[in-house]
Coordinates of C-alpha atoms and ligand atoms in Angstrom, one line a residue:
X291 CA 67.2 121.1 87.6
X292 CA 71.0 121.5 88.7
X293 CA 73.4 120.5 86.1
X294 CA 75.1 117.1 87.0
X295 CA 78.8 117.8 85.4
X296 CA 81.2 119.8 87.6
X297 CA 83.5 120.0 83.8
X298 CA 83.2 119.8 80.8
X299 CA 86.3 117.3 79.1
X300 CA 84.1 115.1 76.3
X301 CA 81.1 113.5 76.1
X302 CA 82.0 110.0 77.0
X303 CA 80.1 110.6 80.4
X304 CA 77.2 112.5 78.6
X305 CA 73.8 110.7 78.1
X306 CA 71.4 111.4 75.0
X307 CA 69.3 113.2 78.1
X308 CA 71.7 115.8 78.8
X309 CA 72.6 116.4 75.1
X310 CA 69.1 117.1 74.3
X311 CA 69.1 119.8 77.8
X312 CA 71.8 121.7 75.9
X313 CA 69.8 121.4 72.5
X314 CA 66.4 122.8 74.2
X315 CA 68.7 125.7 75.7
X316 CA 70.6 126.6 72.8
X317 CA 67.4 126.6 71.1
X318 CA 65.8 128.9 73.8
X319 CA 69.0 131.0 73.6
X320 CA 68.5 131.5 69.9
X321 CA 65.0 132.2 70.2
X322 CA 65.8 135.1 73.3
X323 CA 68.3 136.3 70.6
X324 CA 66.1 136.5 67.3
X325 CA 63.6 138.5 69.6
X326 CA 66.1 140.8 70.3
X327 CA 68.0 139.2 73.4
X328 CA 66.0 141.1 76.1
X329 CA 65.3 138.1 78.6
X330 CA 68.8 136.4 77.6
X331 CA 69.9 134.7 80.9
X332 CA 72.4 136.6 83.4
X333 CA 75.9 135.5 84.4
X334 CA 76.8 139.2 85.4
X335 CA 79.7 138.9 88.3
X336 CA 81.1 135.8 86.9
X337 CA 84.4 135.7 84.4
X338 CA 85.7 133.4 82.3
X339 CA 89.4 133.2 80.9
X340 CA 90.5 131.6 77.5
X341 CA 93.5 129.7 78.1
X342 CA 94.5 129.2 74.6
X343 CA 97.9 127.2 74.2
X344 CA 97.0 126.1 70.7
X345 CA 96.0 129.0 67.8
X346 CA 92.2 129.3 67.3
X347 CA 89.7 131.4 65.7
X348 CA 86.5 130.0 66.1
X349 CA 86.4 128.6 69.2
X350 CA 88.2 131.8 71.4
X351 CA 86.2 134.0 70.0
X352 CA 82.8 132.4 70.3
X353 CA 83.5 131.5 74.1
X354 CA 84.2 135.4 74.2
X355 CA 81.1 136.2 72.1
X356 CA 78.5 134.3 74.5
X357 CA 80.1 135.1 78.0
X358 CA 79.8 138.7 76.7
X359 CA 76.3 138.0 75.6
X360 CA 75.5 136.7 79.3
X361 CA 77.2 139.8 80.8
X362 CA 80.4 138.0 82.2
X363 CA 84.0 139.5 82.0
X364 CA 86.1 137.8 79.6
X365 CA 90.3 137.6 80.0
X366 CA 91.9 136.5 77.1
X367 CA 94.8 135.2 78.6
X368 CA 98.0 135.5 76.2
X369 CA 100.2 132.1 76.5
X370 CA 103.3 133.7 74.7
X371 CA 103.5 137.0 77.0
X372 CA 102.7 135.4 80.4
X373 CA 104.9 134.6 82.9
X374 CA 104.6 130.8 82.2
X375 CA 106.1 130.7 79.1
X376 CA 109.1 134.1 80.1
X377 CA 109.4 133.8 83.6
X378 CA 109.3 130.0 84.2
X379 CA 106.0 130.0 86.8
X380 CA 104.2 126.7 86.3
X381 CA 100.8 125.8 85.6
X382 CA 99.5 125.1 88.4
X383 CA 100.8 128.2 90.0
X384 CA 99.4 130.0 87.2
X385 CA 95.5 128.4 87.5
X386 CA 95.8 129.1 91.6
X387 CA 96.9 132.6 90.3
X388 CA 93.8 133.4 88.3
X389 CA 91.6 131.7 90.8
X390 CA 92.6 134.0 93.1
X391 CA 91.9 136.8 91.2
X392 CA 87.9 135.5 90.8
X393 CA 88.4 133.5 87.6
X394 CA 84.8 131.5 87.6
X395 CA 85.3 129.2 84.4
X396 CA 88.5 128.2 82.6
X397 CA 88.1 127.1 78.6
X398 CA 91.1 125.3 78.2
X399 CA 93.0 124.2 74.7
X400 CA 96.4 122.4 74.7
X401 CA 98.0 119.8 72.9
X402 CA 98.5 117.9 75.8
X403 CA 96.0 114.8 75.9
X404 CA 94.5 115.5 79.3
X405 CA 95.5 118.9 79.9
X406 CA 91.5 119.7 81.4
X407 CA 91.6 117.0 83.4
X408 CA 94.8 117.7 84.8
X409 CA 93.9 121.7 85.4
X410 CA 90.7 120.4 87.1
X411 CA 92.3 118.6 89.3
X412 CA 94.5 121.6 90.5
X413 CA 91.9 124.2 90.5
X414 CA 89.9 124.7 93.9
X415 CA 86.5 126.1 92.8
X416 CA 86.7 127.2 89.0
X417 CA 84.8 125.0 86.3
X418 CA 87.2 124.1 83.0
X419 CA 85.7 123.4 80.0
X420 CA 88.1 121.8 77.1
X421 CA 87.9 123.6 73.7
X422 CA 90.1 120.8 72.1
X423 CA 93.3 118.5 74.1
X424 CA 95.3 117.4 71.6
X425 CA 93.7 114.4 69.5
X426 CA 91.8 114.1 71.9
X427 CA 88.5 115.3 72.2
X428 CA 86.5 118.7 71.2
X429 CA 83.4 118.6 72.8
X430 CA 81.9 122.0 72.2
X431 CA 82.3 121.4 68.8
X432 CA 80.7 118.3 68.5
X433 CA 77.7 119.7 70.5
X434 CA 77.4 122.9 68.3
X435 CA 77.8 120.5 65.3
X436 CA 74.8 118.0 66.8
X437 CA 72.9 121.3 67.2
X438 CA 73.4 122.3 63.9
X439 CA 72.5 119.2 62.4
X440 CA 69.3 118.7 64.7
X441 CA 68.0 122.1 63.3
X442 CA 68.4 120.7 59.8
X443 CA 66.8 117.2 60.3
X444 CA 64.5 117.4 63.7
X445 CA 65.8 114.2 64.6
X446 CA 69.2 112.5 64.0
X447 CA 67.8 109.0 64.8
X448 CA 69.1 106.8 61.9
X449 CA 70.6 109.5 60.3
X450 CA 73.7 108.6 58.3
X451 CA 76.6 110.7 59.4
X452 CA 79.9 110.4 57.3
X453 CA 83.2 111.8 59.0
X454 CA 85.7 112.0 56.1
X455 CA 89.6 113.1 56.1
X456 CA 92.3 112.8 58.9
X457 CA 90.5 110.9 61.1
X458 CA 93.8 110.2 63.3
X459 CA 94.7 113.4 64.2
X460 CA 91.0 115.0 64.7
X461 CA 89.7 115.5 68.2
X462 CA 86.2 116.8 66.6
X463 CA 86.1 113.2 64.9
X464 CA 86.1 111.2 68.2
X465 CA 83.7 113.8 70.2
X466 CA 81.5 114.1 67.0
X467 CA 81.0 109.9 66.8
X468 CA 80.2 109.7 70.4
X469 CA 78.0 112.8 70.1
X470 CA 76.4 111.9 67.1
X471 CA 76.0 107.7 68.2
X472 CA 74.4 109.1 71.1
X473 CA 71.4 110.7 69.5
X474 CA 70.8 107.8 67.4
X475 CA 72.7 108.1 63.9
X476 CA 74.8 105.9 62.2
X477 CA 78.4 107.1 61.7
X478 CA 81.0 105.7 59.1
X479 CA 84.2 107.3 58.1
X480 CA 86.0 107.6 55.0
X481 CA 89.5 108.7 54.2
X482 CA 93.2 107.4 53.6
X483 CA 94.3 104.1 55.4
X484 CA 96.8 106.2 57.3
X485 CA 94.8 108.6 57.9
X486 CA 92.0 105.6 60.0
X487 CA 92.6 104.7 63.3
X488 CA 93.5 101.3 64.1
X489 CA 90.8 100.6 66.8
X490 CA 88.3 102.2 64.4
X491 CA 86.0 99.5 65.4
X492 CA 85.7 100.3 69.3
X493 CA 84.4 103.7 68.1
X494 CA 81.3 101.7 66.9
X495 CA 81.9 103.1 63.1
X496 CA 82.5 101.4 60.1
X497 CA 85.1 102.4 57.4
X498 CA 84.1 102.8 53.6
X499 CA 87.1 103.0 51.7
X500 CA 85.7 104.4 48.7
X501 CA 84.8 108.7 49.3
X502 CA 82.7 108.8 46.3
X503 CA 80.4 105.9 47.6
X504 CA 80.4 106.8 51.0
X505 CA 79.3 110.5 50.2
X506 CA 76.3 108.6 47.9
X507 CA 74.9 107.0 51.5
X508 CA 75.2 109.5 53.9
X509 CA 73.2 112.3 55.2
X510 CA 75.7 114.6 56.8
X511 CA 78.7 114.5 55.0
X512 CA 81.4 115.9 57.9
X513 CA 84.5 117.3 56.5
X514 CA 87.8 117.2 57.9
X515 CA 91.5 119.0 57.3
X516 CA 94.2 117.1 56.9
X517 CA 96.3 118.1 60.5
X518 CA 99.8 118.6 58.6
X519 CA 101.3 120.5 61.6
X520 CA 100.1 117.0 63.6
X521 CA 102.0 114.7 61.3
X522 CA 105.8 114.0 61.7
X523 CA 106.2 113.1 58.3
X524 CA 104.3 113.8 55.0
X525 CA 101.0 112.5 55.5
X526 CA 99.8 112.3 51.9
X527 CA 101.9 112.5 48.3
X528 CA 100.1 116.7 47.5
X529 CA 97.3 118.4 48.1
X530 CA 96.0 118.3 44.2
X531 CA 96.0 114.2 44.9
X532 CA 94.4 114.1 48.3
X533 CA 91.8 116.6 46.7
X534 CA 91.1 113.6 43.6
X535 CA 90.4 111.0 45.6
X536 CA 89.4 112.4 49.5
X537 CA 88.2 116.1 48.4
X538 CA 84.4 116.9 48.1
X539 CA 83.9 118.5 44.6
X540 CA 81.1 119.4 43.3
X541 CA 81.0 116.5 41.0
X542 CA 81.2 114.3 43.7
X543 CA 78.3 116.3 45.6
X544 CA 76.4 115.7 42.8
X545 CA 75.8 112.0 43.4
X546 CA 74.8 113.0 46.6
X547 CA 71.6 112.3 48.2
X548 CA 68.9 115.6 47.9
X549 CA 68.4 116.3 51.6
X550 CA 72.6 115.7 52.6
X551 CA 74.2 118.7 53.9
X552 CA 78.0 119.6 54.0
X553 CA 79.7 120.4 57.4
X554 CA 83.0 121.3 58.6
X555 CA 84.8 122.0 61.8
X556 CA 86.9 124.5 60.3
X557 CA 89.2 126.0 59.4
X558 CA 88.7 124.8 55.9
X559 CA 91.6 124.4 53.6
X560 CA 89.7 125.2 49.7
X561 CA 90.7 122.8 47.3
X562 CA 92.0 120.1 49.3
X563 CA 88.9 118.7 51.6
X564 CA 86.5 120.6 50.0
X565 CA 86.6 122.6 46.5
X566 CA 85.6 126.3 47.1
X567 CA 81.9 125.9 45.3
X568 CA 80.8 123.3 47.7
X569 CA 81.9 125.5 50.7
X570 CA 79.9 128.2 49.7
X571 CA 77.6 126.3 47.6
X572 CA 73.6 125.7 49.0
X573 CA 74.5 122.3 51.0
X574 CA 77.3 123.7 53.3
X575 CA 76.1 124.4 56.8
X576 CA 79.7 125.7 57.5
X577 CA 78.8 129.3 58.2
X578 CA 75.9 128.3 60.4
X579 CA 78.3 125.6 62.4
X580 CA 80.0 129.2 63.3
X581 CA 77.1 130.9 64.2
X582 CA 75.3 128.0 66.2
X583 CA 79.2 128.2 68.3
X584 CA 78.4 131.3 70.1
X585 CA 74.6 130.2 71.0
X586 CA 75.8 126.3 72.3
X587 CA 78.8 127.5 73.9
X588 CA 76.4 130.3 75.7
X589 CA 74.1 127.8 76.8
X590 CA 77.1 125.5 78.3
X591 CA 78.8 128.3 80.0
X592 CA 74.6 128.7 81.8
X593 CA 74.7 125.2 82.7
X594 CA 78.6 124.9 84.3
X595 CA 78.1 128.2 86.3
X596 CA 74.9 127.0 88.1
X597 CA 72.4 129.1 85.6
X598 CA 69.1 127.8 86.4
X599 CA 67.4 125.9 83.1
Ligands
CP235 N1 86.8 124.3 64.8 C1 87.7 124.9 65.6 O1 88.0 124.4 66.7 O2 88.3 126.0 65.1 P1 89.4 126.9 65.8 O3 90.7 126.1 65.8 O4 89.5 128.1 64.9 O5 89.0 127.2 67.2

């Protein structure tokens, strides 16, 4: 069946349906994989080029990872050395550019709000898929995180996810409620008043106030940074005090109920968010989040380029 999104900018437009296609793939994916990665699907001829105009780890180098795994050409394209940024050529003169020289698929971060949308409607033929517009939205990471999850629990339905930290400035918090709302859970959030948005409540999420109780409820306990290169001014009085009462210790793990499991988009900042034994302690799925990345983002990159699943 042919794969009804041309891009890939959040999942507002997703239903639970096409979710659970990218779940069955990446699952088929990592199956191909674990057997060897013989039969993995073919994208041979195609290319993709990162256009990272924000720092990443994760994200860049998965995308890289899986188009490599599906036998596409990968450009990392270098924002500080290219002629946009030292010899003045604009953006859309730089996506016709690249188009012209065969680029298929476009994975696009910026912290422009609406950067994907905007490249999409320049480009003639190539797909764009945004890894991350500003405060915007994250996608990919929400759909590797719902992946991640589903492999824990089976189903999500009624499941009790708890986003906690700097809600306002995370894009993986508003793709990761829709995500998650869509395949049936339950999502509150939990972290300084300045820190909530003030339309909270058009997300469909409630707020819990108190981080200890809120980790006591909840199933998936979603971890966030605080964004300090986002905020203007200083967003909370030290890291020690953010850490006391919005930090996941392994005290307040403890309380926790037995099946919950810790997740994190990453990067993770020890000691403030989360202390160091509860990232590496037997609840974190943080390490797998990673490793589910390259398998989801393989499974997308089938879908957008007309792979037939
Ligand atoms: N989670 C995430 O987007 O990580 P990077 O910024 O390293 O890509």
């Amino acid at each position: 069946m042919e794969w009804r999104h041309r891009h890939l900018f959040d999942l507002d437009d997703w239903t639970r349906e096409d979710i659970e296609r990218v779940l069955a793939l990446t699952s088929e994916i990592e199956g191909i994989l674990n057997d060897g990665g013989k039969a993995l699907p073919s994208l041979k001829g195609k290319t993709l080029v990162n256009f990272f105009l924000e720092s990443s780890t994760r994200t860049r180098v998965s995308f890289e990872i899986a188009a490599k795994l599906l036998g596409m050409g990968v450009i990392n394209w270098a924002a500080a050395s290219s002629s946009m940024a030292v010899k003045g050529e604009s953006l859309k003169d730089t996506l016709w550019t690249l188009e012209s020289m065969g680029v298929d698929v476009v994975v696009v971060r910026s912290s422009w709000v609406g950067a994907p949308q905007y490249m999409a409607r320049k480009l003639r033929r190539a797909r764009v898929i945004n890894a991350g517009d500003g405060t915007h939205a994250h996608p990919t990471q929400a759909l590797l995180d719902i992946y991640t999850a589903w492999k824990r629990f089976g189903s999500l339905e009624g499941k009790r996810v708890l986003i906690a930290g700097d809600i306002l400035q995370s894009r993986v918090a508003r793709s990761d409620i829709i995500g998650f709302k869509k395949m049936g859970s339950e999502v509150i959030i939990s972290g300084p008043g300045n820190m909530v948005p003030l339309n909270y409540k058009a997300l469909g999420v409630r707020y819990e106030p108190d981080f200890a109780k809120a980790v006591r409820e909840s199933d998936i306990i979603y971890l966030l940074r605080v964004q300090k290169e986002r905020w203007q001014v200083n967003a909370i009085p030290s890291d020690y005090e953010y850490h006391l009462s919005f930090g996941c210790s392994e005290e307040t793990l403890r309380e926790a109920r037995g099946c919950a499991v810790v997740m994190h988009p990453g990067p993770i900042n020890r000691g403030v968010e989360i202390a160091s034994e509860v990232a590496d302690g037997d609840k974190s799925l943080i390490l797998e989040q990673v490793r589910n990345g390259v398998l989801v983002r393989a499974a997308l990159l089938y879908l957008y380029l007309g792979g037939d699943a």
